[in-house]
Short mmCIF file of N, CA and C in Angstrom, two decimals:
data_model
loop_
_atom_site.label_atom_id
_atom_site.label_comp_id
_atom_site.label_asym_id
_atom_site.label_seq_id
_atom_site.Cartn_x
_atom_site.Cartn_y
_atom_site.Cartn_z
N MET A 1 10.79 -2.27 10.82
CA MET A 1 10.79 -1.98 9.40
C MET A 1 10.62 -0.49 9.16
N GLU A 2 9.90 0.17 10.04
CA GLU A 2 9.63 1.60 9.88
C GLU A 2 10.92 2.39 9.75
N THR A 3 11.92 2.11 10.58
CA THR A 3 13.17 2.85 10.57
C THR A 3 13.91 2.66 9.25
N CYS A 4 13.92 1.45 8.75
CA CYS A 4 14.59 1.15 7.48
C CYS A 4 13.96 1.94 6.34
N LEU A 5 12.64 1.89 6.23
CA LEU A 5 11.95 2.62 5.16
C LEU A 5 12.14 4.12 5.30
N LYS A 6 12.12 4.59 6.51
CA LYS A 6 12.31 6.02 6.74
C LYS A 6 13.69 6.44 6.26
N GLY A 7 14.69 5.59 6.50
CA GLY A 7 16.04 5.87 6.04
C GLY A 7 16.12 6.00 4.53
N ILE A 8 15.42 5.16 3.82
CA ILE A 8 15.40 5.24 2.35
C ILE A 8 14.72 6.53 1.92
N ALA A 9 13.55 6.79 2.45
CA ALA A 9 12.78 7.97 2.05
C ALA A 9 13.53 9.26 2.36
N GLU A 10 14.31 9.28 3.44
CA GLU A 10 15.04 10.49 3.81
C GLU A 10 16.11 10.86 2.79
N HIS A 11 16.54 9.90 2.01
CA HIS A 11 17.53 10.18 0.96
C HIS A 11 16.91 10.87 -0.25
N PHE A 12 15.61 10.88 -0.31
CA PHE A 12 14.89 11.48 -1.44
C PHE A 12 13.80 12.40 -0.89
N PRO A 13 14.19 13.43 -0.16
CA PRO A 13 13.18 14.28 0.49
C PRO A 13 12.32 15.05 -0.51
N LEU A 14 11.06 15.16 -0.18
CA LEU A 14 10.11 15.94 -0.96
C LEU A 14 9.47 16.96 -0.03
N THR A 15 9.27 18.15 -0.54
CA THR A 15 8.52 19.13 0.24
C THR A 15 7.04 18.77 0.13
N GLU A 16 6.24 19.29 1.06
CA GLU A 16 4.79 19.04 1.02
C GLU A 16 4.22 19.54 -0.30
N LYS A 17 4.71 20.67 -0.77
CA LYS A 17 4.22 21.24 -2.03
C LYS A 17 4.56 20.30 -3.20
N GLU A 18 5.77 19.77 -3.23
CA GLU A 18 6.16 18.85 -4.29
C GLU A 18 5.30 17.58 -4.24
N LEU A 19 5.10 17.08 -3.04
CA LEU A 19 4.32 15.86 -2.88
C LEU A 19 2.89 16.04 -3.36
N ARG A 20 2.30 17.17 -3.06
CA ARG A 20 0.93 17.44 -3.52
C ARG A 20 0.84 17.50 -5.03
N GLY A 21 1.94 17.81 -5.70
CA GLY A 21 1.95 17.90 -7.15
C GLY A 21 2.09 16.55 -7.86
N TYR A 22 2.37 15.50 -7.09
CA TYR A 22 2.52 14.19 -7.70
C TYR A 22 1.17 13.64 -8.14
N SER A 23 1.19 12.94 -9.25
CA SER A 23 -0.05 12.33 -9.72
C SER A 23 -0.42 11.16 -8.81
N SER A 24 -1.68 10.85 -8.79
CA SER A 24 -2.16 9.71 -8.00
C SER A 24 -1.54 8.41 -8.47
N LEU A 25 -1.34 8.30 -9.78
CA LEU A 25 -0.74 7.07 -10.30
C LEU A 25 0.74 6.99 -9.93
N GLY A 26 1.41 8.12 -9.79
CA GLY A 26 2.78 8.12 -9.30
C GLY A 26 2.85 7.65 -7.86
N LEU A 27 1.92 8.13 -7.05
CA LEU A 27 1.85 7.69 -5.66
C LEU A 27 1.52 6.20 -5.58
N ALA A 28 0.60 5.74 -6.43
CA ALA A 28 0.22 4.33 -6.45
C ALA A 28 1.39 3.45 -6.88
N TYR A 29 2.22 3.95 -7.78
CA TYR A 29 3.38 3.19 -8.27
C TYR A 29 4.31 2.83 -7.12
N ILE A 30 4.66 3.82 -6.30
CA ILE A 30 5.56 3.54 -5.17
C ILE A 30 4.79 2.85 -4.04
N GLY A 31 3.52 3.17 -3.87
CA GLY A 31 2.71 2.55 -2.82
C GLY A 31 2.54 1.06 -3.02
N ASP A 32 2.41 0.64 -4.27
CA ASP A 32 2.31 -0.78 -4.59
C ASP A 32 3.56 -1.51 -4.10
N CYS A 33 4.71 -0.92 -4.35
CA CYS A 33 5.98 -1.51 -3.96
C CYS A 33 6.11 -1.57 -2.44
N ILE A 34 5.78 -0.49 -1.77
CA ILE A 34 5.92 -0.43 -0.31
C ILE A 34 5.00 -1.46 0.36
N TYR A 35 3.75 -1.52 -0.09
CA TYR A 35 2.82 -2.49 0.50
C TYR A 35 3.31 -3.92 0.25
N GLU A 36 3.76 -4.19 -0.96
CA GLU A 36 4.24 -5.54 -1.26
C GLU A 36 5.48 -5.88 -0.44
N LEU A 37 6.35 -4.90 -0.20
CA LEU A 37 7.53 -5.14 0.62
C LEU A 37 7.12 -5.54 2.04
N PHE A 38 6.13 -4.85 2.60
CA PHE A 38 5.63 -5.22 3.93
C PHE A 38 5.10 -6.65 3.91
N VAL A 39 4.28 -6.99 2.93
CA VAL A 39 3.69 -8.33 2.87
C VAL A 39 4.77 -9.38 2.68
N ARG A 40 5.70 -9.13 1.77
CA ARG A 40 6.78 -10.10 1.55
C ARG A 40 7.60 -10.30 2.82
N THR A 41 7.88 -9.22 3.51
CA THR A 41 8.65 -9.32 4.75
C THR A 41 7.90 -10.16 5.78
N MET A 42 6.59 -9.92 5.92
CA MET A 42 5.80 -10.69 6.87
C MET A 42 5.75 -12.17 6.48
N VAL A 43 5.64 -12.44 5.19
CA VAL A 43 5.59 -13.83 4.71
C VAL A 43 6.92 -14.53 5.01
N VAL A 44 8.02 -13.90 4.67
CA VAL A 44 9.33 -14.53 4.84
C VAL A 44 9.66 -14.73 6.31
N THR A 45 9.28 -13.79 7.15
CA THR A 45 9.63 -13.91 8.57
C THR A 45 8.75 -14.90 9.33
N LYS A 46 7.76 -15.46 8.67
CA LYS A 46 6.93 -16.51 9.30
C LYS A 46 7.64 -17.86 9.28
N GLY A 47 8.74 -17.95 8.56
CA GLY A 47 9.50 -19.20 8.54
C GLY A 47 10.08 -19.49 7.17
N ASN A 48 11.12 -20.29 7.18
CA ASN A 48 11.79 -20.66 5.94
C ASN A 48 10.88 -21.53 5.09
N ASP A 49 10.84 -21.25 3.80
CA ASP A 49 9.95 -21.97 2.89
C ASP A 49 10.53 -21.88 1.49
N LYS A 50 9.87 -22.52 0.55
CA LYS A 50 10.27 -22.44 -0.85
C LYS A 50 9.80 -21.11 -1.43
N ALA A 51 10.55 -20.59 -2.38
CA ALA A 51 10.24 -19.29 -2.97
C ALA A 51 8.84 -19.27 -3.59
N ASN A 52 8.45 -20.36 -4.25
CA ASN A 52 7.12 -20.35 -4.86
C ASN A 52 6.01 -20.34 -3.81
N HIS A 53 6.27 -20.89 -2.62
CA HIS A 53 5.28 -20.82 -1.53
C HIS A 53 5.18 -19.39 -1.01
N TYR A 54 6.34 -18.72 -0.88
CA TYR A 54 6.32 -17.32 -0.50
C TYR A 54 5.49 -16.52 -1.50
N HIS A 55 5.74 -16.78 -2.77
CA HIS A 55 5.05 -16.03 -3.84
C HIS A 55 3.54 -16.26 -3.77
N GLN A 56 3.11 -17.51 -3.61
CA GLN A 56 1.68 -17.81 -3.57
C GLN A 56 1.00 -17.13 -2.37
N LYS A 57 1.68 -17.12 -1.23
CA LYS A 57 1.11 -16.45 -0.06
C LYS A 57 1.04 -14.94 -0.30
N THR A 58 2.10 -14.40 -0.88
CA THR A 58 2.16 -12.95 -1.11
C THR A 58 1.08 -12.49 -2.07
N ILE A 59 0.92 -13.17 -3.20
CA ILE A 59 -0.04 -12.68 -4.19
C ILE A 59 -1.48 -12.77 -3.71
N SER A 60 -1.72 -13.57 -2.68
CA SER A 60 -3.08 -13.62 -2.15
C SER A 60 -3.43 -12.34 -1.37
N TYR A 61 -2.43 -11.52 -1.04
CA TYR A 61 -2.66 -10.26 -0.34
C TYR A 61 -2.30 -9.04 -1.17
N VAL A 62 -1.58 -9.27 -2.25
CA VAL A 62 -1.16 -8.16 -3.10
C VAL A 62 -1.85 -8.32 -4.46
N ASN A 63 -3.15 -8.10 -4.45
CA ASN A 63 -3.96 -8.11 -5.66
C ASN A 63 -5.14 -7.18 -5.43
N ALA A 64 -5.81 -6.83 -6.47
CA ALA A 64 -6.86 -5.81 -6.37
C ALA A 64 -7.99 -6.22 -5.43
N ALA A 65 -8.44 -7.46 -5.49
CA ALA A 65 -9.54 -7.89 -4.62
C ALA A 65 -9.13 -7.84 -3.15
N ALA A 66 -7.93 -8.30 -2.85
CA ALA A 66 -7.44 -8.28 -1.46
C ALA A 66 -7.26 -6.85 -0.98
N GLN A 67 -6.71 -5.99 -1.84
CA GLN A 67 -6.50 -4.60 -1.44
C GLN A 67 -7.82 -3.87 -1.25
N THR A 68 -8.83 -4.25 -2.00
CA THR A 68 -10.16 -3.67 -1.80
C THR A 68 -10.68 -4.05 -0.42
N ALA A 69 -10.51 -5.31 -0.04
CA ALA A 69 -10.93 -5.76 1.29
C ALA A 69 -10.14 -5.04 2.39
N MET A 70 -8.84 -4.84 2.14
CA MET A 70 -8.00 -4.13 3.12
C MET A 70 -8.48 -2.69 3.28
N MET A 71 -8.83 -2.08 2.17
CA MET A 71 -9.28 -0.68 2.20
C MET A 71 -10.56 -0.56 3.02
N GLU A 72 -11.44 -1.52 2.89
CA GLU A 72 -12.69 -1.49 3.67
C GLU A 72 -12.41 -1.56 5.17
N LYS A 73 -11.36 -2.28 5.55
CA LYS A 73 -11.01 -2.39 6.97
C LYS A 73 -10.51 -1.06 7.53
N ILE A 74 -9.72 -0.34 6.73
CA ILE A 74 -9.09 0.87 7.27
C ILE A 74 -9.84 2.16 6.95
N LYS A 75 -10.77 2.11 6.02
CA LYS A 75 -11.48 3.32 5.60
C LYS A 75 -12.05 4.13 6.76
N PRO A 76 -12.70 3.50 7.73
CA PRO A 76 -13.27 4.29 8.84
C PRO A 76 -12.20 4.95 9.72
N LEU A 77 -10.96 4.51 9.62
CA LEU A 77 -9.88 5.02 10.47
C LEU A 77 -9.09 6.15 9.83
N LEU A 78 -9.39 6.45 8.57
CA LEU A 78 -8.59 7.43 7.84
C LEU A 78 -8.90 8.87 8.25
N THR A 79 -7.87 9.69 8.19
CA THR A 79 -8.05 11.12 8.40
C THR A 79 -8.66 11.72 7.14
N ASP A 80 -9.09 12.96 7.21
CA ASP A 80 -9.64 13.63 6.02
C ASP A 80 -8.60 13.70 4.91
N GLU A 81 -7.36 13.99 5.26
CA GLU A 81 -6.28 14.07 4.28
C GLU A 81 -6.05 12.72 3.61
N GLU A 82 -6.02 11.65 4.40
CA GLU A 82 -5.82 10.31 3.86
C GLU A 82 -6.99 9.91 2.97
N ARG A 83 -8.19 10.25 3.37
CA ARG A 83 -9.38 9.95 2.57
C ARG A 83 -9.30 10.66 1.21
N ALA A 84 -8.82 11.90 1.21
CA ALA A 84 -8.70 12.67 -0.04
C ALA A 84 -7.67 12.03 -0.97
N VAL A 85 -6.55 11.57 -0.42
CA VAL A 85 -5.52 10.91 -1.24
C VAL A 85 -6.09 9.63 -1.83
N PHE A 86 -6.78 8.83 -1.00
CA PHE A 86 -7.41 7.60 -1.49
C PHE A 86 -8.39 7.91 -2.63
N ARG A 87 -9.23 8.89 -2.42
CA ARG A 87 -10.25 9.25 -3.42
C ARG A 87 -9.60 9.66 -4.74
N ARG A 88 -8.55 10.48 -4.65
CA ARG A 88 -7.82 10.89 -5.86
C ARG A 88 -7.28 9.66 -6.60
N GLY A 89 -6.70 8.74 -5.85
CA GLY A 89 -6.14 7.53 -6.47
C GLY A 89 -7.22 6.66 -7.08
N LYS A 90 -8.32 6.52 -6.37
CA LYS A 90 -9.44 5.70 -6.86
C LYS A 90 -10.00 6.25 -8.17
N ASN A 91 -10.03 7.58 -8.28
CA ASN A 91 -10.63 8.22 -9.45
C ASN A 91 -9.64 8.47 -10.58
N ALA A 92 -8.37 8.11 -10.40
CA ALA A 92 -7.35 8.34 -11.43
C ALA A 92 -7.65 7.50 -12.66
N LYS A 93 -7.38 8.08 -13.79
CA LYS A 93 -7.57 7.38 -15.07
C LYS A 93 -6.30 6.63 -15.41
N SER A 94 -6.37 5.32 -15.35
CA SER A 94 -5.20 4.49 -15.63
C SER A 94 -5.04 4.30 -17.14
N PRO A 95 -3.78 4.31 -17.60
CA PRO A 95 -3.55 4.12 -19.04
C PRO A 95 -3.79 2.68 -19.50
N SER A 96 -3.83 1.74 -18.55
CA SER A 96 -4.08 0.35 -18.92
C SER A 96 -5.31 -0.17 -18.19
N PRO A 97 -6.07 -1.03 -18.85
CA PRO A 97 -7.28 -1.56 -18.21
C PRO A 97 -6.94 -2.60 -17.15
N ALA A 98 -7.90 -2.87 -16.29
CA ALA A 98 -7.73 -3.89 -15.26
C ALA A 98 -7.60 -5.26 -15.92
N LYS A 99 -6.65 -6.04 -15.43
CA LYS A 99 -6.44 -7.39 -15.97
C LYS A 99 -6.79 -8.41 -14.89
N ASN A 100 -7.62 -9.36 -15.23
CA ASN A 100 -7.99 -10.46 -14.32
C ASN A 100 -8.60 -9.98 -13.00
N GLN A 101 -9.28 -8.85 -13.04
CA GLN A 101 -9.92 -8.31 -11.84
C GLN A 101 -11.03 -7.38 -12.26
N SER A 102 -11.93 -7.10 -11.37
CA SER A 102 -13.01 -6.20 -11.72
C SER A 102 -12.49 -4.77 -11.79
N SER A 103 -13.13 -3.98 -12.59
CA SER A 103 -12.76 -2.56 -12.71
C SER A 103 -12.92 -1.86 -11.37
N HIS A 104 -13.98 -2.21 -10.64
CA HIS A 104 -14.23 -1.63 -9.32
C HIS A 104 -13.05 -1.90 -8.38
N ASP A 105 -12.66 -3.18 -8.28
CA ASP A 105 -11.55 -3.53 -7.40
C ASP A 105 -10.26 -2.85 -7.84
N TYR A 106 -10.04 -2.76 -9.13
CA TYR A 106 -8.82 -2.13 -9.66
C TYR A 106 -8.74 -0.68 -9.22
N HIS A 107 -9.85 0.04 -9.29
CA HIS A 107 -9.86 1.45 -8.89
C HIS A 107 -9.66 1.62 -7.38
N ILE A 108 -10.32 0.77 -6.60
CA ILE A 108 -10.14 0.82 -5.15
C ILE A 108 -8.69 0.51 -4.79
N ALA A 109 -8.12 -0.51 -5.43
CA ALA A 109 -6.73 -0.89 -5.16
C ALA A 109 -5.77 0.24 -5.54
N THR A 110 -6.05 0.94 -6.61
CA THR A 110 -5.20 2.07 -7.00
C THR A 110 -5.26 3.16 -5.94
N GLY A 111 -6.44 3.40 -5.39
CA GLY A 111 -6.58 4.36 -4.30
C GLY A 111 -5.82 3.91 -3.06
N PHE A 112 -5.91 2.63 -2.74
CA PHE A 112 -5.18 2.05 -1.61
C PHE A 112 -3.68 2.23 -1.79
N GLU A 113 -3.19 1.90 -2.98
CA GLU A 113 -1.76 2.04 -3.27
C GLU A 113 -1.32 3.50 -3.24
N ALA A 114 -2.16 4.41 -3.74
CA ALA A 114 -1.84 5.84 -3.69
C ALA A 114 -1.70 6.30 -2.24
N LEU A 115 -2.58 5.83 -1.38
CA LEU A 115 -2.50 6.17 0.04
C LEU A 115 -1.20 5.65 0.64
N MET A 116 -0.84 4.41 0.35
CA MET A 116 0.41 3.84 0.86
C MET A 116 1.61 4.66 0.37
N GLY A 117 1.58 5.04 -0.91
CA GLY A 117 2.67 5.83 -1.48
C GLY A 117 2.76 7.21 -0.86
N TYR A 118 1.62 7.82 -0.63
CA TYR A 118 1.58 9.15 -0.02
C TYR A 118 2.17 9.11 1.39
N LEU A 119 1.75 8.13 2.18
CA LEU A 119 2.26 8.03 3.55
C LEU A 119 3.76 7.79 3.55
N TYR A 120 4.23 6.97 2.65
CA TYR A 120 5.66 6.68 2.54
C TYR A 120 6.45 7.93 2.15
N LEU A 121 6.04 8.57 1.07
CA LEU A 121 6.79 9.73 0.58
C LEU A 121 6.69 10.94 1.49
N SER A 122 5.64 11.00 2.30
CA SER A 122 5.51 12.12 3.23
C SER A 122 6.18 11.83 4.57
N GLY A 123 6.81 10.67 4.68
CA GLY A 123 7.56 10.33 5.89
C GLY A 123 6.72 9.88 7.06
N GLN A 124 5.47 9.52 6.82
CA GLN A 124 4.57 9.09 7.89
C GLN A 124 4.66 7.56 8.08
N MET A 125 5.86 7.13 8.43
CA MET A 125 6.14 5.70 8.51
C MET A 125 5.34 4.99 9.61
N GLU A 126 5.19 5.64 10.76
CA GLU A 126 4.43 5.00 11.84
C GLU A 126 2.98 4.78 11.40
N ARG A 127 2.42 5.77 10.75
CA ARG A 127 1.03 5.66 10.28
C ARG A 127 0.92 4.59 9.19
N LEU A 128 1.87 4.56 8.29
CA LEU A 128 1.89 3.56 7.22
C LEU A 128 1.92 2.16 7.82
N GLU A 129 2.83 1.94 8.74
CA GLU A 129 2.94 0.62 9.36
C GLU A 129 1.68 0.28 10.16
N GLU A 130 1.13 1.27 10.86
CA GLU A 130 -0.09 1.05 11.63
C GLU A 130 -1.23 0.58 10.73
N LEU A 131 -1.44 1.25 9.61
CA LEU A 131 -2.54 0.87 8.71
C LEU A 131 -2.31 -0.49 8.08
N ILE A 132 -1.07 -0.78 7.68
CA ILE A 132 -0.79 -2.08 7.08
C ILE A 132 -0.98 -3.19 8.11
N ARG A 133 -0.56 -2.96 9.33
CA ARG A 133 -0.74 -3.98 10.37
C ARG A 133 -2.23 -4.23 10.65
N ILE A 134 -3.04 -3.17 10.59
CA ILE A 134 -4.50 -3.35 10.75
C ILE A 134 -5.04 -4.15 9.57
N CYS A 135 -4.59 -3.84 8.38
CA CYS A 135 -5.03 -4.57 7.18
C CYS A 135 -4.75 -6.08 7.32
N LEU A 136 -3.60 -6.40 7.86
CA LEU A 136 -3.16 -7.78 7.93
C LEU A 136 -3.33 -8.41 9.31
N SER A 137 -4.04 -7.75 10.20
CA SER A 137 -4.14 -8.19 11.59
C SER A 137 -4.80 -9.55 11.78
N ASP A 138 -5.73 -9.89 10.95
CA ASP A 138 -6.42 -11.18 11.15
C ASP A 138 -5.92 -12.26 10.21
N VAL A 139 -4.73 -12.05 9.67
CA VAL A 139 -4.15 -13.01 8.74
C VAL A 139 -3.24 -13.94 9.53
N ASP A 140 -3.63 -15.20 9.62
CA ASP A 140 -2.84 -16.18 10.36
C ASP A 140 -1.87 -16.93 9.47
N ASN A 141 -2.26 -17.12 8.22
CA ASN A 141 -1.47 -17.98 7.35
C ASN A 141 -0.48 -17.22 6.45
N LEU A 142 -0.14 -16.01 6.83
CA LEU A 142 0.91 -15.29 6.09
C LEU A 142 2.19 -16.04 6.30
#
């Protein structure tokens, strides 16, 4: 999957300076999509199933509470740069309030998504995949 995502990102190159200028919520916007794509891919490749079953499995990993748990797993493994991106995302002021989740989890999940978006847009596909695989490493029922 890393090669495919890298191919997409290479069509929209950003300089390091441009990337640093992106808002945390902008990074979280694309990071949410990238993380969900990984989860959906893992769910679908576990075997043929009904679409609603895929959806139910996916949403159990793509929600604020689950992303908060994922962040706790990878937090000790982050570089200083990754920690700073996460912190910026966590502290970003969202224009909409958290829905059906705690405010704490919503902020942590936004930081998690910002980190995913940053790694994707900066072309760090191996690192992105490594962290997502660690997040989902003990998941048997995907």
